[in-house]
Amino acid sequence: MHRKSAFTLIELLVVIAIIGILVAILVPASMKGIEMARRSSCANNLKALGASFLAYSAEHKGELPHFRDLPPADGSFQEINDFSAIVALVYTNGYVTDLRLWVCPSDKLDANNASVSVAPDIANFKSKYGNCSYMYISGYHQARTAEIPAAAPMLCDESNQQEYGPATPGNMPPIGPEDNHGASIRNVLFLDGHVLTIKDANAANAIFDDLKRPEVICSVD
């Protein structure tokens, strides 16, 4: 007579417990790996955008796209509280025509809880509500800036809170857990074209620590 083998209840419970432990170990590691890949893709977006902006600068005597192209008759500068104008400028002039570059793969929500997606076309591009994951820092000139290019931030992961203002460096809203890569982490493109991941409890403001003349720049999302 051959007796059929079978799991006992205790053995079954042990197997279930082992599977549970493995899941608890592997799922967070897997999620961390996915986020690292997304963070790398985000950095590549910024590098591509940086190359395009520097190409624009090279063809415009060192000028970078900015919000002061249209001074009114009295000579004062006109500020534009919307990054969409800059995106439209570089798009229509052929510098950044792939609208997917403006969306970080980790970005899920924008201001007012708008879901994030790639704009169908430039006419429907909205930087504030759903089609852009990055904040732009305007006011540099490649040849005349007082800043060290390797220490001057030009584009970075945005916060879901309003970030516009001529004097925002040092007073930026904090990066929260719902922002692109979670709290305290920000990918930053610098004026020399390199991208760095800043990990700092005050990452929103730390990117401006080494600026010499923050008063002449304007951050806008």
CSV table of C-alpha atoms in Angstrom, one decimal:
chain,number,residue,atom,x,y,z
A,1,MET,CA,0.0,0.0,0.0
A,2,HIS,CA,1.3,3.4,-1.0
A,3,ARG,CA,0.2,6.3,1.1
A,4,LYS,CA,-0.5,9.6,-0.7
A,5,SER,CA,1.6,12.5,0.5
A,6,ALA,CA,-0.2,15.8,1.2
A,7,PHE,CA,0.5,19.1,2.9
A,8,THR,CA,-0.5,19.3,6.5
A,9,LEU,CA,-2.3,22.5,7.7
A,10,ILE,CA,0.9,23.6,9.5
A,11,GLU,CA,3.0,23.1,6.4
A,12,LEU,CA,0.5,25.1,4.3
A,13,LEU,CA,0.5,27.9,6.8
A,14,VAL,CA,4.3,28.0,6.8
A,15,VAL,CA,4.3,28.2,3.0
A,16,ILE,CA,1.8,31.0,3.0
A,17,ALA,CA,3.8,32.9,5.7
A,18,ILE,CA,7.0,32.5,3.6
A,19,ILE,CA,5.2,33.8,0.5
A,20,GLY,CA,3.9,36.7,2.5
A,21,ILE,CA,7.4,37.6,3.7
A,22,LEU,CA,8.9,37.3,0.2
A,23,VAL,CA,6.1,39.6,-1.2
A,24,ALA,CA,6.8,42.1,1.6
A,25,ILE,CA,10.5,42.2,0.7
A,26,LEU,CA,10.2,42.1,-3.1
A,27,VAL,CA,7.3,44.5,-3.8
A,28,PRO,CA,9.0,47.6,-2.2
A,29,ALA,CA,12.3,46.7,-3.9
A,30,SER,CA,10.5,46.4,-7.2
A,31,MET,CA,8.6,49.7,-6.7
A,32,LYS,CA,11.9,51.4,-5.8
A,33,GLY,CA,13.5,50.0,-9.0
A,34,ILE,CA,10.6,51.3,-11.1
A,35,GLU,CA,10.9,54.8,-9.5
A,36,MET,CA,14.6,54.8,-10.1
A,37,ALA,CA,14.0,54.0,-13.8
A,38,ARG,CA,11.4,56.8,-14.0
A,39,ARG,CA,13.7,59.2,-12.3
A,40,SER,CA,16.4,58.4,-14.9
A,41,SER,CA,13.9,58.9,-17.7
A,42,CYS,CA,13.0,62.3,-16.1
A,43,ALA,CA,16.7,63.3,-16.1
A,44,ASN,CA,17.0,62.3,-19.7
A,45,ASN,CA,14.0,64.6,-20.5
A,46,LEU,CA,15.7,67.5,-18.8
A,47,LYS,CA,19.0,66.8,-20.6
A,48,ALA,CA,17.2,66.8,-24.0
A,49,LEU,CA,15.4,70.0,-23.1
A,50,GLY,CA,18.7,71.6,-21.9
A,51,ALA,CA,20.4,70.8,-25.2
A,52,SER,CA,17.5,72.4,-27.1
A,53,PHE,CA,17.5,75.5,-25.0
A,54,LEU,CA,21.3,75.9,-25.3
A,55,ALA,CA,20.9,75.5,-29.1
A,56,TYR,CA,18.4,78.3,-29.0
A,57,SER,CA,20.9,80.4,-27.0
A,58,ALA,CA,23.7,79.7,-29.5
A,59,GLU,CA,21.5,81.0,-32.3
A,60,HIS,CA,20.3,84.1,-30.4
A,61,LYS,CA,23.5,85.6,-29.3
A,62,GLY,CA,23.5,84.0,-25.9
A,63,GLU,CA,19.9,84.8,-25.1
A,64,LEU,CA,17.8,82.1,-23.5
A,65,PRO,CA,14.0,81.9,-23.9
A,66,HIS,CA,12.6,84.3,-21.3
A,67,PHE,CA,9.6,86.3,-20.3
A,68,ARG,CA,10.9,89.7,-21.2
A,69,ASP,CA,10.9,89.7,-25.0
A,70,LEU,CA,8.0,92.2,-25.3
A,71,PRO,CA,8.8,95.4,-23.3
A,72,PRO,CA,5.9,97.9,-23.5
A,73,ALA,CA,6.3,101.4,-24.7
A,74,ASP,CA,7.4,102.8,-21.3
A,75,GLY,CA,10.4,100.5,-21.3
A,76,SER,CA,9.3,98.4,-18.3
A,77,PHE,CA,9.4,94.6,-18.6
A,78,GLN,CA,6.3,92.6,-19.1
A,79,GLU,CA,6.2,89.4,-17.0
A,80,ILE,CA,4.2,86.4,-18.2
A,81,ASN,CA,2.9,84.2,-15.4
A,82,ASP,CA,2.7,81.1,-17.6
A,83,PHE,CA,5.4,78.8,-18.8
A,84,SER,CA,3.2,77.8,-21.8
A,85,ALA,CA,4.4,80.9,-23.6
A,86,ILE,CA,8.0,79.7,-23.5
A,87,VAL,CA,7.1,76.2,-24.5
A,88,ALA,CA,5.2,77.6,-27.5
A,89,LEU,CA,8.2,79.7,-28.4
A,90,VAL,CA,10.7,76.8,-28.6
A,91,TYR,CA,8.1,74.6,-30.2
A,92,THR,CA,7.1,76.9,-33.1
A,93,ASN,CA,10.8,77.6,-33.7
A,94,GLY,CA,11.6,73.9,-34.0
A,95,TYR,CA,13.7,73.5,-30.9
A,96,VAL,CA,11.5,71.3,-28.8
A,97,THR,CA,8.8,69.7,-30.9
A,98,ASP,CA,8.3,66.5,-28.8
A,99,LEU,CA,5.7,67.4,-26.2
A,100,ARG,CA,6.4,64.1,-24.3
A,101,LEU,CA,9.7,65.7,-23.0
A,102,TRP,CA,7.7,68.0,-20.8
A,103,VAL,CA,6.1,65.2,-18.8
A,104,CYS,CA,8.0,63.3,-16.0
A,105,PRO,CA,7.0,59.6,-16.0
A,106,SER,CA,6.6,59.8,-12.2
A,107,ASP,CA,4.3,62.8,-12.3
A,108,LYS,CA,0.7,61.9,-11.5
A,109,LEU,CA,-1.0,65.1,-10.4
A,110,ASP,CA,-0.6,68.8,-11.2
A,111,ALA,CA,-2.1,71.8,-9.5
A,112,ASN,CA,-5.7,71.6,-8.5
A,113,ASN,CA,-5.4,67.8,-8.7
A,114,ALA,CA,-5.3,67.8,-12.5
A,115,SER,CA,-4.1,64.5,-13.9
A,116,VAL,CA,-0.8,64.7,-15.9
A,117,SER,CA,-0.7,63.7,-19.6
A,118,VAL,CA,1.1,64.6,-22.8
A,119,ALA,CA,-0.6,67.5,-24.6
A,120,PRO,CA,-2.2,66.4,-27.9
A,121,ASP,CA,-0.7,69.5,-29.6
A,122,ILE,CA,0.9,72.8,-28.8
A,123,ALA,CA,-2.4,74.7,-29.1
A,124,ASN,CA,-3.8,72.7,-26.2
A,125,PHE,CA,-0.6,72.7,-24.1
A,126,LYS,CA,-1.2,73.9,-20.5
A,127,SER,CA,1.9,74.2,-18.3
A,128,LYS,CA,-0.1,74.8,-15.1
A,129,TYR,CA,-2.7,72.1,-15.3
A,130,GLY,CA,-1.7,68.8,-16.7
A,131,ASN,CA,0.9,68.9,-19.5
A,132,CYS,CA,4.1,70.0,-17.9
A,133,SER,CA,6.1,68.5,-15.0
A,134,TYR,CA,8.9,71.1,-14.8
A,135,MET,CA,9.5,74.6,-13.5
A,136,TYR,CA,11.6,77.0,-15.6
A,137,ILE,CA,14.1,79.6,-14.2
A,138,SER,CA,14.3,82.6,-16.5
A,139,GLY,CA,16.7,85.5,-16.6
A,140,TYR,CA,20.0,84.1,-17.6
A,141,HIS,CA,22.2,85.1,-20.5
A,142,GLN,CA,24.9,82.6,-21.6
A,143,ALA,CA,27.6,85.2,-22.1
A,144,ARG,CA,26.7,87.9,-19.6
A,145,THR,CA,25.4,86.0,-16.6
A,146,ALA,CA,27.2,86.5,-13.3
A,147,GLU,CA,26.4,82.9,-12.4
A,148,ILE,CA,28.6,79.8,-12.6
A,149,PRO,CA,26.8,77.7,-15.2
A,150,ALA,CA,27.3,74.5,-13.3
A,151,ALA,CA,25.6,76.0,-10.2
A,152,ALA,CA,22.7,77.9,-12.0
A,153,PRO,CA,19.5,75.9,-12.2
A,154,MET,CA,17.5,76.3,-15.4
A,155,LEU,CA,14.8,73.6,-15.3
A,156,CYS,CA,13.7,71.3,-12.5
A,157,ASP,CA,10.9,69.1,-11.2
A,158,GLU,CA,8.1,71.4,-10.2
A,159,SER,CA,6.0,71.4,-7.1
A,160,ASN,CA,2.2,71.1,-7.3
A,161,GLN,CA,2.0,74.5,-5.5
A,162,GLN,CA,2.4,77.8,-7.3
A,163,GLU,CA,6.0,78.6,-8.0
A,164,TYR,CA,5.9,81.8,-10.0
A,165,GLY,CA,7.8,85.0,-8.9
A,166,PRO,CA,10.7,87.2,-9.7
A,167,ALA,CA,12.1,86.8,-6.2
A,168,THR,CA,11.2,83.2,-5.3
A,169,PRO,CA,14.6,81.6,-4.7
A,170,GLY,CA,14.8,80.9,-1.0
A,171,ASN,CA,11.0,81.1,-0.6
A,172,MET,CA,9.8,78.3,-2.8
A,173,PRO,CA,6.9,76.1,-1.6
A,174,PRO,CA,8.1,72.7,-0.3
A,175,ILE,CA,8.2,69.6,-2.4
A,176,GLY,CA,5.5,67.2,-1.1
A,177,PRO,CA,4.9,63.4,-1.3
A,178,GLU,CA,2.5,63.9,-4.3
A,179,ASP,CA,5.2,65.7,-6.4
A,180,ASN,CA,7.2,64.1,-9.2
A,181,HIS,CA,9.6,62.0,-7.1
A,182,GLY,CA,8.1,62.4,-3.7
A,183,ALA,CA,9.2,64.8,-0.9
A,184,SER,CA,12.7,66.1,-0.8
A,185,ILE,CA,13.9,64.9,-4.2
A,186,ARG,CA,14.2,67.1,-7.3
A,187,ASN,CA,15.9,66.5,-10.7
A,188,VAL,CA,17.6,69.8,-11.7
A,189,LEU,CA,19.0,70.9,-15.1
A,190,PHE,CA,21.8,73.4,-14.8
A,191,LEU,CA,22.9,76.1,-17.2
A,192,ASP,CA,25.9,74.1,-18.4
A,193,GLY,CA,23.6,71.2,-19.5
A,194,HIS,CA,24.2,68.7,-16.7
A,195,VAL,CA,21.4,67.2,-14.6
A,196,LEU,CA,21.7,66.5,-10.9
A,197,THR,CA,19.3,64.7,-8.5
A,198,ILE,CA,19.0,66.9,-5.4
A,199,LYS,CA,18.1,65.0,-2.2
A,200,ASP,CA,17.6,67.5,0.6
A,201,ALA,CA,15.0,68.2,3.2
A,202,ASN,CA,14.8,71.6,1.6
A,203,ALA,CA,15.3,70.5,-2.0
A,204,ALA,CA,12.9,73.2,-3.2
A,205,ASN,CA,15.2,76.0,-2.1
A,206,ALA,CA,18.6,74.2,-2.0
A,207,ILE,CA,19.0,74.4,-5.7
A,208,PHE,CA,19.4,78.2,-5.4
A,209,ASP,CA,22.0,78.2,-2.7
A,210,ASP,CA,24.9,79.0,-4.9
A,211,LEU,CA,23.4,81.8,-7.0
A,212,LYS,CA,25.2,85.1,-6.9
A,213,ARG,CA,22.3,87.3,-8.1
A,214,PRO,CA,19.0,85.5,-7.5
A,215,GLU,CA,17.1,88.8,-7.7
A,216,VAL,CA,17.4,88.9,-11.5
A,217,ILE,CA,15.9,85.5,-12.2
A,218,CYS,CA,12.2,84.5,-12.4
A,219,SER,CA,10.9,81.1,-11.6
A,220,VAL,CA,7.6,80.0,-13.4
A,221,ASP,CA,5.7,76.8,-13.8
